[in-house]
CSV table of C-alpha atoms in Angstrom, one decimal:
chain,number,residue,atom,x,y,z
A,1,UNK,CA,63.2,-36.9,-35.1
A,2,UNK,CA,63.6,-38.9,-31.8
A,3,UNK,CA,67.1,-37.4,-31.3
A,4,UNK,CA,65.6,-33.9,-32.0
A,5,UNK,CA,62.8,-34.3,-29.5
A,6,UNK,CA,65.4,-35.5,-26.9
A,7,UNK,CA,67.4,-32.4,-27.4
A,8,UNK,CA,64.5,-30.1,-27.1
A,9,UNK,CA,64.0,-31.3,-23.6
A,10,UNK,CA,61.1,-33.7,-23.8
A,11,UNK,CA,61.9,-36.3,-21.2
A,12,UNK,CA,61.9,-40.0,-22.1
A,13,UNK,CA,59.5,-41.8,-19.8
A,14,UNK,CA,62.2,-44.0,-18.3
A,15,UNK,CA,63.9,-41.0,-16.8
A,16,UNK,CA,60.7,-39.8,-15.2
A,17,UNK,CA,60.4,-43.3,-13.6
A,18,UNK,CA,63.9,-42.9,-12.3
A,19,UNK,CA,63.1,-39.5,-10.8
A,20,UNK,CA,60.0,-40.9,-9.0
A,21,UNK,CA,62.1,-43.8,-7.6
A,22,UNK,CA,64.7,-41.2,-6.5
A,23,UNK,CA,62.0,-39.3,-4.6
A,24,UNK,CA,60.8,-42.5,-2.9
A,25,UNK,CA,64.3,-43.6,-1.9
A,26,UNK,CA,65.0,-40.2,-0.4
A,27,UNK,CA,61.9,-40.5,1.8
A,28,UNK,CA,63.2,-43.9,3.0
A,29,UNK,CA,66.6,-42.5,3.7
A,30,UNK,CA,65.1,-39.5,5.6
A,31,UNK,CA,63.1,-41.9,7.8
A,32,UNK,CA,66.2,-44.1,8.6
A,33,UNK,CA,68.7,-41.3,9.3
A,34,UNK,CA,66.2,-39.1,11.3
A,35,UNK,CA,65.0,-42.0,13.4
A,36,UNK,CA,68.6,-43.0,14.2
A,37,UNK,CA,69.7,-39.4,15.0
A,38,UNK,CA,66.7,-39.0,17.4
A,39,UNK,CA,67.2,-42.5,18.9
A,40,UNK,CA,70.8,-41.7,19.7
A,41,UNK,CA,70.3,-38.2,20.8
A,42,UNK,CA,67.6,-39.2,23.4
A,43,UNK,CA,69.6,-42.1,24.8
A,44,UNK,CA,70.0,-41.5,28.5
A,45,UNK,CA,70.4,-44.1,31.3
A,46,UNK,CA,70.7,-43.4,35.0
A,47,UNK,CA,71.7,-46.3,37.1
A,48,UNK,CA,69.4,-47.1,40.1
A,49,UNK,CA,72.2,-46.7,42.6
A,50,UNK,CA,74.1,-43.6,43.7
A,51,UNK,CA,77.5,-43.6,45.2
A,52,UNK,CA,78.6,-41.0,47.8
A,53,UNK,CA,79.8,-38.5,45.2
A,54,UNK,CA,78.7,-39.6,41.8
A,55,UNK,CA,75.4,-40.3,40.2
A,56,UNK,CA,76.0,-42.9,37.5
A,57,UNK,CA,74.4,-41.7,34.3
A,58,UNK,CA,75.2,-42.4,30.7
A,59,UNK,CA,74.3,-40.0,27.9
A,60,UNK,CA,75.3,-40.0,24.2
A,61,UNK,CA,77.4,-36.9,24.6
A,62,UNK,CA,79.7,-38.6,27.2
A,63,UNK,CA,81.4,-40.1,24.2
A,64,UNK,CA,82.6,-37.8,21.4
A,65,UNK,CA,82.0,-40.4,18.7
A,66,UNK,CA,78.4,-40.6,19.6
A,67,UNK,CA,78.1,-36.8,19.5
A,68,UNK,CA,79.7,-36.9,16.0
A,69,UNK,CA,77.2,-39.6,15.0
A,70,UNK,CA,74.2,-37.4,16.1
A,71,UNK,CA,75.6,-34.3,14.3
A,72,UNK,CA,76.5,-36.2,11.1
A,73,UNK,CA,73.1,-38.0,10.8
A,74,UNK,CA,71.3,-34.7,11.7
A,75,UNK,CA,73.1,-32.9,8.9
A,76,UNK,CA,72.4,-35.7,6.4
A,77,UNK,CA,68.7,-35.8,7.4
A,78,UNK,CA,68.4,-32.0,6.9
A,79,UNK,CA,70.2,-32.3,3.6
A,80,UNK,CA,67.9,-35.1,2.4
A,81,UNK,CA,64.8,-33.1,3.3
A,82,UNK,CA,66.1,-30.1,1.4
A,83,UNK,CA,67.1,-32.4,-1.6
A,84,UNK,CA,63.4,-33.4,-1.9
A,85,UNK,CA,62.8,-30.1,-3.7
A,86,UNK,CA,65.3,-30.9,-6.4
A,87,UNK,CA,64.1,-34.5,-6.6
A,88,UNK,CA,60.5,-33.2,-7.3
A,89,UNK,CA,61.9,-30.7,-9.9
A,90,UNK,CA,63.6,-33.7,-11.7
A,91,UNK,CA,60.2,-35.4,-12.0
A,92,UNK,CA,58.9,-32.3,-13.8
A,93,UNK,CA,62.1,-31.6,-15.8
A,94,UNK,CA,63.6,-35.1,-16.4
A,95,UNK,CA,66.4,-33.6,-18.6
A,96,UNK,CA,67.9,-31.4,-16.0
A,97,UNK,CA,71.7,-31.8,-15.9
A,98,UNK,CA,73.3,-29.3,-13.6
A,99,UNK,CA,71.0,-30.0,-10.7
A,100,UNK,CA,71.6,-33.8,-11.2
A,101,UNK,CA,75.3,-33.2,-10.9
A,102,UNK,CA,74.7,-31.1,-7.8
A,103,UNK,CA,72.7,-34.0,-6.2
A,104,UNK,CA,75.3,-36.5,-7.3
A,105,UNK,CA,78.0,-34.5,-5.5
A,106,UNK,CA,76.0,-33.8,-2.4
A,107,UNK,CA,74.7,-37.4,-2.2
A,108,UNK,CA,78.2,-38.7,-2.3
A,109,UNK,CA,79.4,-36.3,0.4
A,110,UNK,CA,76.3,-37.1,2.5
A,111,UNK,CA,77.0,-40.8,2.1
A,112,UNK,CA,80.6,-40.3,3.2
A,113,UNK,CA,79.6,-38.2,6.2
A,114,UNK,CA,76.9,-40.7,7.3
A,115,UNK,CA,79.3,-43.6,6.9
A,116,UNK,CA,81.9,-41.9,8.9
A,117,UNK,CA,79.5,-41.2,11.8
A,118,UNK,CA,78.1,-44.7,11.8
A,119,UNK,CA,81.6,-46.4,11.6
A,120,UNK,CA,82.9,-44.2,14.4
A,121,UNK,CA,79.9,-44.9,16.6
A,122,UNK,CA,80.2,-48.6,15.8
A,123,UNK,CA,83.9,-48.7,16.8
A,124,UNK,CA,82.9,-47.3,20.2
A,125,UNK,CA,79.8,-49.5,20.6
A,126,UNK,CA,82.1,-52.6,20.0
A,127,UNK,CA,84.4,-51.3,22.7
A,128,UNK,CA,81.6,-50.7,25.1
A,129,UNK,CA,80.4,-54.3,24.5
A,130,UNK,CA,83.7,-56.2,24.6
A,131,UNK,CA,86.1,-53.8,26.2
A,132,UNK,CA,89.8,-54.3,25.4
A,133,UNK,CA,92.0,-56.0,27.9
A,134,UNK,CA,95.2,-55.1,26.1
A,135,UNK,CA,94.8,-51.5,26.9
A,136,UNK,CA,92.6,-51.8,30.0
A,137,UNK,CA,89.4,-50.4,28.6
A,138,UNK,CA,86.6,-52.2,30.3
A,139,UNK,CA,83.3,-53.2,28.8
A,140,UNK,CA,80.6,-50.9,30.2
A,141,UNK,CA,77.6,-52.6,28.7
A,142,UNK,CA,77.1,-54.9,31.8
A,143,UNK,CA,76.2,-51.8,33.8
A,144,UNK,CA,74.7,-49.6,31.1
A,145,UNK,CA,72.7,-52.4,29.4
A,146,UNK,CA,69.8,-50.3,28.2
A,147,UNK,CA,72.1,-47.5,27.0
A,148,UNK,CA,74.1,-50.0,24.9
A,149,UNK,CA,71.0,-51.6,23.4
A,150,UNK,CA,69.5,-48.3,22.4
A,151,UNK,CA,72.8,-47.0,20.9
A,152,UNK,CA,73.4,-50.3,18.9
A,153,UNK,CA,69.8,-50.2,17.6
A,154,UNK,CA,70.1,-46.6,16.4
A,155,UNK,CA,73.0,-47.6,14.1
A,156,UNK,CA,70.6,-49.8,12.0
A,157,UNK,CA,68.8,-46.8,10.6
A,158,UNK,CA,71.9,-45.0,9.6
A,159,UNK,CA,73.5,-48.0,7.9
A,160,UNK,CA,70.2,-48.4,6.0
A,161,UNK,CA,70.6,-44.7,5.1
A,162,UNK,CA,74.1,-45.4,3.7
A,163,UNK,CA,72.7,-48.2,1.5
A,164,UNK,CA,69.9,-46.0,0.2
A,165,UNK,CA,72.4,-43.2,-0.6
A,166,UNK,CA,74.5,-45.6,-2.6
A,167,UNK,CA,71.4,-46.5,-4.6
A,168,UNK,CA,70.7,-42.8,-5.1
A,169,UNK,CA,74.2,-42.2,-6.5
A,170,UNK,CA,73.8,-45.1,-8.9
A,171,UNK,CA,70.4,-43.7,-10.0
A,172,UNK,CA,71.9,-40.3,-10.7
A,173,UNK,CA,74.5,-42.1,-12.9
A,174,UNK,CA,71.7,-43.9,-14.8
A,175,UNK,CA,69.7,-40.7,-15.2
A,176,UNK,CA,72.7,-38.7,-16.4
A,177,UNK,CA,73.5,-41.4,-19.0
A,178,UNK,CA,70.0,-41.5,-20.4
A,179,UNK,CA,69.6,-37.8,-20.9
B,30,UNK,CA,76.2,-35.6,-38.8
B,31,UNK,CA,77.7,-34.9,-35.4
B,32,UNK,CA,75.0,-36.8,-33.7
B,33,UNK,CA,75.5,-39.7,-36.0
B,34,UNK,CA,79.2,-39.9,-35.4
B,35,UNK,CA,78.5,-39.9,-31.6
B,36,UNK,CA,76.2,-42.8,-32.0
B,37,UNK,CA,78.7,-44.8,-34.0
B,38,UNK,CA,81.0,-44.7,-31.1
B,39,UNK,CA,83.6,-42.1,-32.0
B,40,UNK,CA,84.6,-40.6,-28.7
B,41,UNK,CA,84.4,-36.9,-28.2
B,42,UNK,CA,87.9,-35.6,-27.1
B,43,UNK,CA,86.5,-34.3,-23.8
B,44,UNK,CA,85.6,-37.8,-22.6
B,45,UNK,CA,89.1,-39.1,-23.4
B,46,UNK,CA,90.5,-36.3,-21.3
B,47,UNK,CA,88.2,-37.4,-18.4
B,48,UNK,CA,89.4,-41.0,-18.8
B,49,UNK,CA,93.0,-39.9,-18.6
B,50,UNK,CA,92.3,-37.8,-15.5
B,51,UNK,CA,90.4,-40.9,-14.1
B,52,UNK,CA,93.5,-43.0,-14.5
B,53,UNK,CA,95.8,-40.4,-12.9
B,54,UNK,CA,93.4,-40.0,-9.9
B,55,UNK,CA,93.3,-43.8,-9.4
B,56,UNK,CA,97.1,-43.9,-9.2
B,57,UNK,CA,97.0,-41.2,-6.5
B,58,UNK,CA,94.4,-43.1,-4.6
B,59,UNK,CA,96.4,-46.3,-4.8
B,60,UNK,CA,99.4,-44.5,-3.4
B,61,UNK,CA,97.4,-43.1,-0.5
B,62,UNK,CA,95.5,-46.2,0.5
B,63,UNK,CA,98.4,-48.6,0.1
B,64,UNK,CA,100.8,-46.4,2.1
B,65,UNK,CA,98.3,-46.1,4.9
B,66,UNK,CA,97.5,-49.8,5.0
B,67,UNK,CA,101.2,-50.7,5.1
B,68,UNK,CA,101.9,-47.9,7.7
B,69,UNK,CA,99.2,-49.2,10.0
B,70,UNK,CA,99.9,-52.9,9.5
B,71,UNK,CA,103.6,-52.5,10.4
B,72,UNK,CA,103.0,-50.4,13.5
B,73,UNK,CA,104.5,-52.1,16.5
B,74,UNK,CA,105.9,-50.6,19.6
B,75,UNK,CA,107.6,-52.5,22.5
B,76,UNK,CA,108.1,-50.4,25.6
B,77,UNK,CA,111.7,-50.4,27.0
B,78,UNK,CA,110.6,-51.9,30.4
B,79,UNK,CA,109.3,-55.4,31.2
B,80,UNK,CA,107.3,-56.2,34.2
B,81,UNK,CA,107.5,-59.6,35.9
B,82,UNK,CA,104.8,-61.2,33.8
B,83,UNK,CA,104.1,-59.0,30.9
B,84,UNK,CA,106.1,-57.5,28.0
B,85,UNK,CA,104.4,-54.2,27.1
B,86,UNK,CA,103.9,-54.2,23.4
B,87,UNK,CA,101.4,-52.4,21.2
B,88,UNK,CA,100.4,-53.8,17.7
B,89,UNK,CA,97.7,-52.7,15.4
B,90,UNK,CA,95.7,-55.9,15.8
B,91,UNK,CA,95.4,-55.3,19.6
B,92,UNK,CA,92.4,-53.1,18.6
B,93,UNK,CA,89.7,-54.6,16.3
B,94,UNK,CA,89.1,-51.2,14.7
B,95,UNK,CA,92.7,-50.9,13.5
B,96,UNK,CA,92.5,-54.4,12.1
B,97,UNK,CA,89.3,-53.4,10.3
B,98,UNK,CA,91.1,-50.4,9.0
B,99,UNK,CA,94.0,-52.5,7.6
B,100,UNK,CA,91.6,-55.0,6.0
B,101,UNK,CA,89.4,-52.2,4.5
B,102,UNK,CA,92.2,-50.2,3.1
B,103,UNK,CA,93.9,-53.3,1.7
B,104,UNK,CA,90.7,-54.4,-0.1
B,105,UNK,CA,90.3,-50.9,-1.5
B,106,UNK,CA,94.0,-50.8,-2.6
B,107,UNK,CA,93.6,-54.1,-4.4
B,108,UNK,CA,90.3,-53.0,-6.0
B,109,UNK,CA,91.9,-49.8,-7.2
B,110,UNK,CA,94.8,-51.6,-8.8
B,111,UNK,CA,92.4,-54.0,-10.6
B,112,UNK,CA,90.3,-51.0,-11.7
B,113,UNK,CA,93.2,-49.6,-13.6
B,114,UNK,CA,92.5,-52.1,-16.4
B,115,UNK,CA,89.0,-50.7,-16.9
B,116,UNK,CA,90.3,-47.1,-16.6
B,117,UNK,CA,92.8,-47.8,-19.4
B,118,UNK,CA,90.0,-49.4,-21.4
B,119,UNK,CA,88.0,-46.2,-21.1
B,120,UNK,CA,90.8,-44.2,-22.6
B,121,UNK,CA,90.6,-46.4,-25.7
B,122,UNK,CA,86.8,-46.8,-25.7
B,123,UNK,CA,85.5,-43.5,-24.3
B,124,UNK,CA,81.9,-44.4,-25.1
B,125,UNK,CA,81.7,-47.5,-22.9
B,126,UNK,CA,78.7,-47.4,-20.7
B,127,UNK,CA,78.3,-50.7,-18.8
B,128,UNK,CA,81.9,-50.7,-17.5
B,129,UNK,CA,81.5,-47.1,-16.4
B,130,UNK,CA,78.5,-48.1,-14.4
B,131,UNK,CA,80.4,-50.9,-13.0
B,132,UNK,CA,83.2,-48.5,-11.9
B,133,UNK,CA,80.6,-46.0,-10.5
B,134,UNK,CA,79.1,-48.7,-8.3
B,135,UNK,CA,82.4,-50.2,-7.2
B,136,UNK,CA,84.0,-46.8,-6.6
B,137,UNK,CA,81.0,-45.8,-4.4
B,138,UNK,CA,81.3,-49.1,-2.4
B,139,UNK,CA,85.0,-48.6,-2.1
B,140,UNK,CA,84.6,-45.1,-0.9
B,141,UNK,CA,82.1,-46.3,1.8
B,142,UNK,CA,84.4,-49.1,2.9
B,143,UNK,CA,87.5,-46.8,3.1
B,144,UNK,CA,85.5,-44.1,5.0
B,145,UNK,CA,84.2,-46.7,7.4
B,146,UNK,CA,87.6,-48.1,8.1
B,147,UNK,CA,89.1,-44.6,8.5
B,148,UNK,CA,86.3,-43.3,10.8
B,149,UNK,CA,86.4,-46.4,13.0
B,150,UNK,CA,90.2,-46.1,13.4
B,151,UNK,CA,89.9,-42.3,14.0
B,152,UNK,CA,87.4,-42.9,16.8
B,153,UNK,CA,89.8,-45.3,18.5
B,154,UNK,CA,92.8,-43.0,17.9
B,155,UNK,CA,90.9,-40.1,19.5
B,156,UNK,CA,90.2,-42.3,22.5
B,157,UNK,CA,93.8,-43.4,22.7
B,158,UNK,CA,94.9,-39.8,22.8
B,159,UNK,CA,92.3,-38.3,25.1
B,160,UNK,CA,90.9,-41.3,27.0
B,161,UNK,CA,87.4,-40.9,28.5
B,162,UNK,CA,87.0,-40.3,32.2
B,163,UNK,CA,83.2,-40.8,32.2
B,164,UNK,CA,83.7,-44.5,31.4
B,165,UNK,CA,87.2,-44.9,32.8
B,166,UNK,CA,89.0,-45.6,29.5
B,167,UNK,CA,92.5,-44.1,30.0
B,168,UNK,CA,94.6,-42.4,27.4
B,169,UNK,CA,97.3,-44.8,26.3
B,170,UNK,CA,99.3,-42.4,24.1
B,171,UNK,CA,101.5,-41.2,27.0
B,172,UNK,CA,103.1,-44.7,27.1
B,173,UNK,CA,102.7,-45.7,23.5
B,174,UNK,CA,103.7,-42.4,22.0
B,175,UNK,CA,105.3,-43.7,18.8
B,176,UNK,CA,102.5,-46.1,18.2
B,177,UNK,CA,100.0,-43.3,18.4
B,178,UNK,CA,101.9,-41.1,16.1
B,179,UNK,CA,102.3,-43.7,13.5
B,180,UNK,CA,98.7,-44.8,13.7
B,181,UNK,CA,97.4,-41.2,13.4
B,182,UNK,CA,99.7,-40.5,10.5
B,183,UNK,CA,98.5,-43.5,8.6
B,184,UNK,CA,95.0,-42.1,8.6
B,185,UNK,CA,96.0,-39.2,6.4
B,186,UNK,CA,96.6,-41.4,3.4
B,187,UNK,CA,93.2,-43.1,3.7
B,188,UNK,CA,91.3,-39.8,4.0
B,189,UNK,CA,93.1,-38.6,0.9
B,190,UNK,CA,92.0,-41.8,-0.7
B,191,UNK,CA,88.4,-41.0,0.2
B,192,UNK,CA,88.6,-37.5,-1.3
B,193,UNK,CA,90.0,-38.9,-4.5
B,194,UNK,CA,87.3,-41.6,-4.7
B,195,UNK,CA,84.7,-38.9,-4.4
B,196,UNK,CA,86.3,-37.1,-7.3
B,197,UNK,CA,86.3,-40.3,-9.3
B,198,UNK,CA,82.6,-40.8,-8.6
B,199,UNK,CA,81.9,-37.3,-9.9
B,200,UNK,CA,84.1,-37.9,-13.0
B,201,UNK,CA,82.1,-41.0,-13.8
B,202,UNK,CA,78.9,-38.9,-13.7
B,203,UNK,CA,80.5,-36.4,-16.1
B,204,UNK,CA,81.6,-39.1,-18.4
B,205,UNK,CA,78.2,-40.8,-18.4
B,206,UNK,CA,76.4,-37.6,-19.2
B,207,UNK,CA,78.7,-36.7,-22.1
B,208,UNK,CA,78.4,-40.0,-23.8
């Protein structure tokens, strides 16, 4: 009888709990990735001195890796907002399979994209802080101190987003196995 | 009767096929990540001229992001080799659940780690090729041409590894849902 009711699509309560947790985690991830995308995109420091020809100004899009970071975390934020619809659907229909696979695939891709953006930006932030004397790349954080602080800080949100996406992938696995 | 036999642990044939595909994909991923780790770790170019004080020589560990790449892809290679044991176990016991969850979690973590290493190395390779005149980081690939080619090439294997790990995560989802 229990088997029969499962097959007829009545959700076991545990799966509904998983779907609610899934929705909550998505909201956390949206907060993290959106905040870090905005923090990076609005980073902008103009130094208080001006040479004869150049005004010293640092913006995120001076460095391609930071631009990639902003694009990647924006895409992931938009995806996560859209995915809320399916997440809410799963609370109502806890036995859904195809949409869970869709979310599993898209969550995995989103995690990869967000991790790639964060790691690329981290590599450049490390270089900006320490420089590299083997290849004569100088540290720029002495001059652009506020810029570096802001950029480093904005990475926190996106790494938090990566961790939450890993949890969402595992939750999808649990939900699929309990169907 | 069919339900009963499923519960008693007789694997449906489809799940066995998934387990064999899983094993095959792991072998592909090992090949890609191990090759790229070795290619990067053995990269070493000495320029044919010597100044009074310095011998111009480029190795992967001159740049922290390349070192991270080697460490990350080595860890993922070793993990993938160890995971073969569980993958073979799943061919024999296609209904296993806990070990599939373990692999789902570890595959996801490995994918994140490999992606982080690859993206960080890519950010530095891009800089080595193009330089960045806004912050006075000069392109080094004119001098260290072989070094740059080798380093860029070694990224291919690890990105292939990332793609295969994404497929493995999806396969785990399929196997868990068919249990």
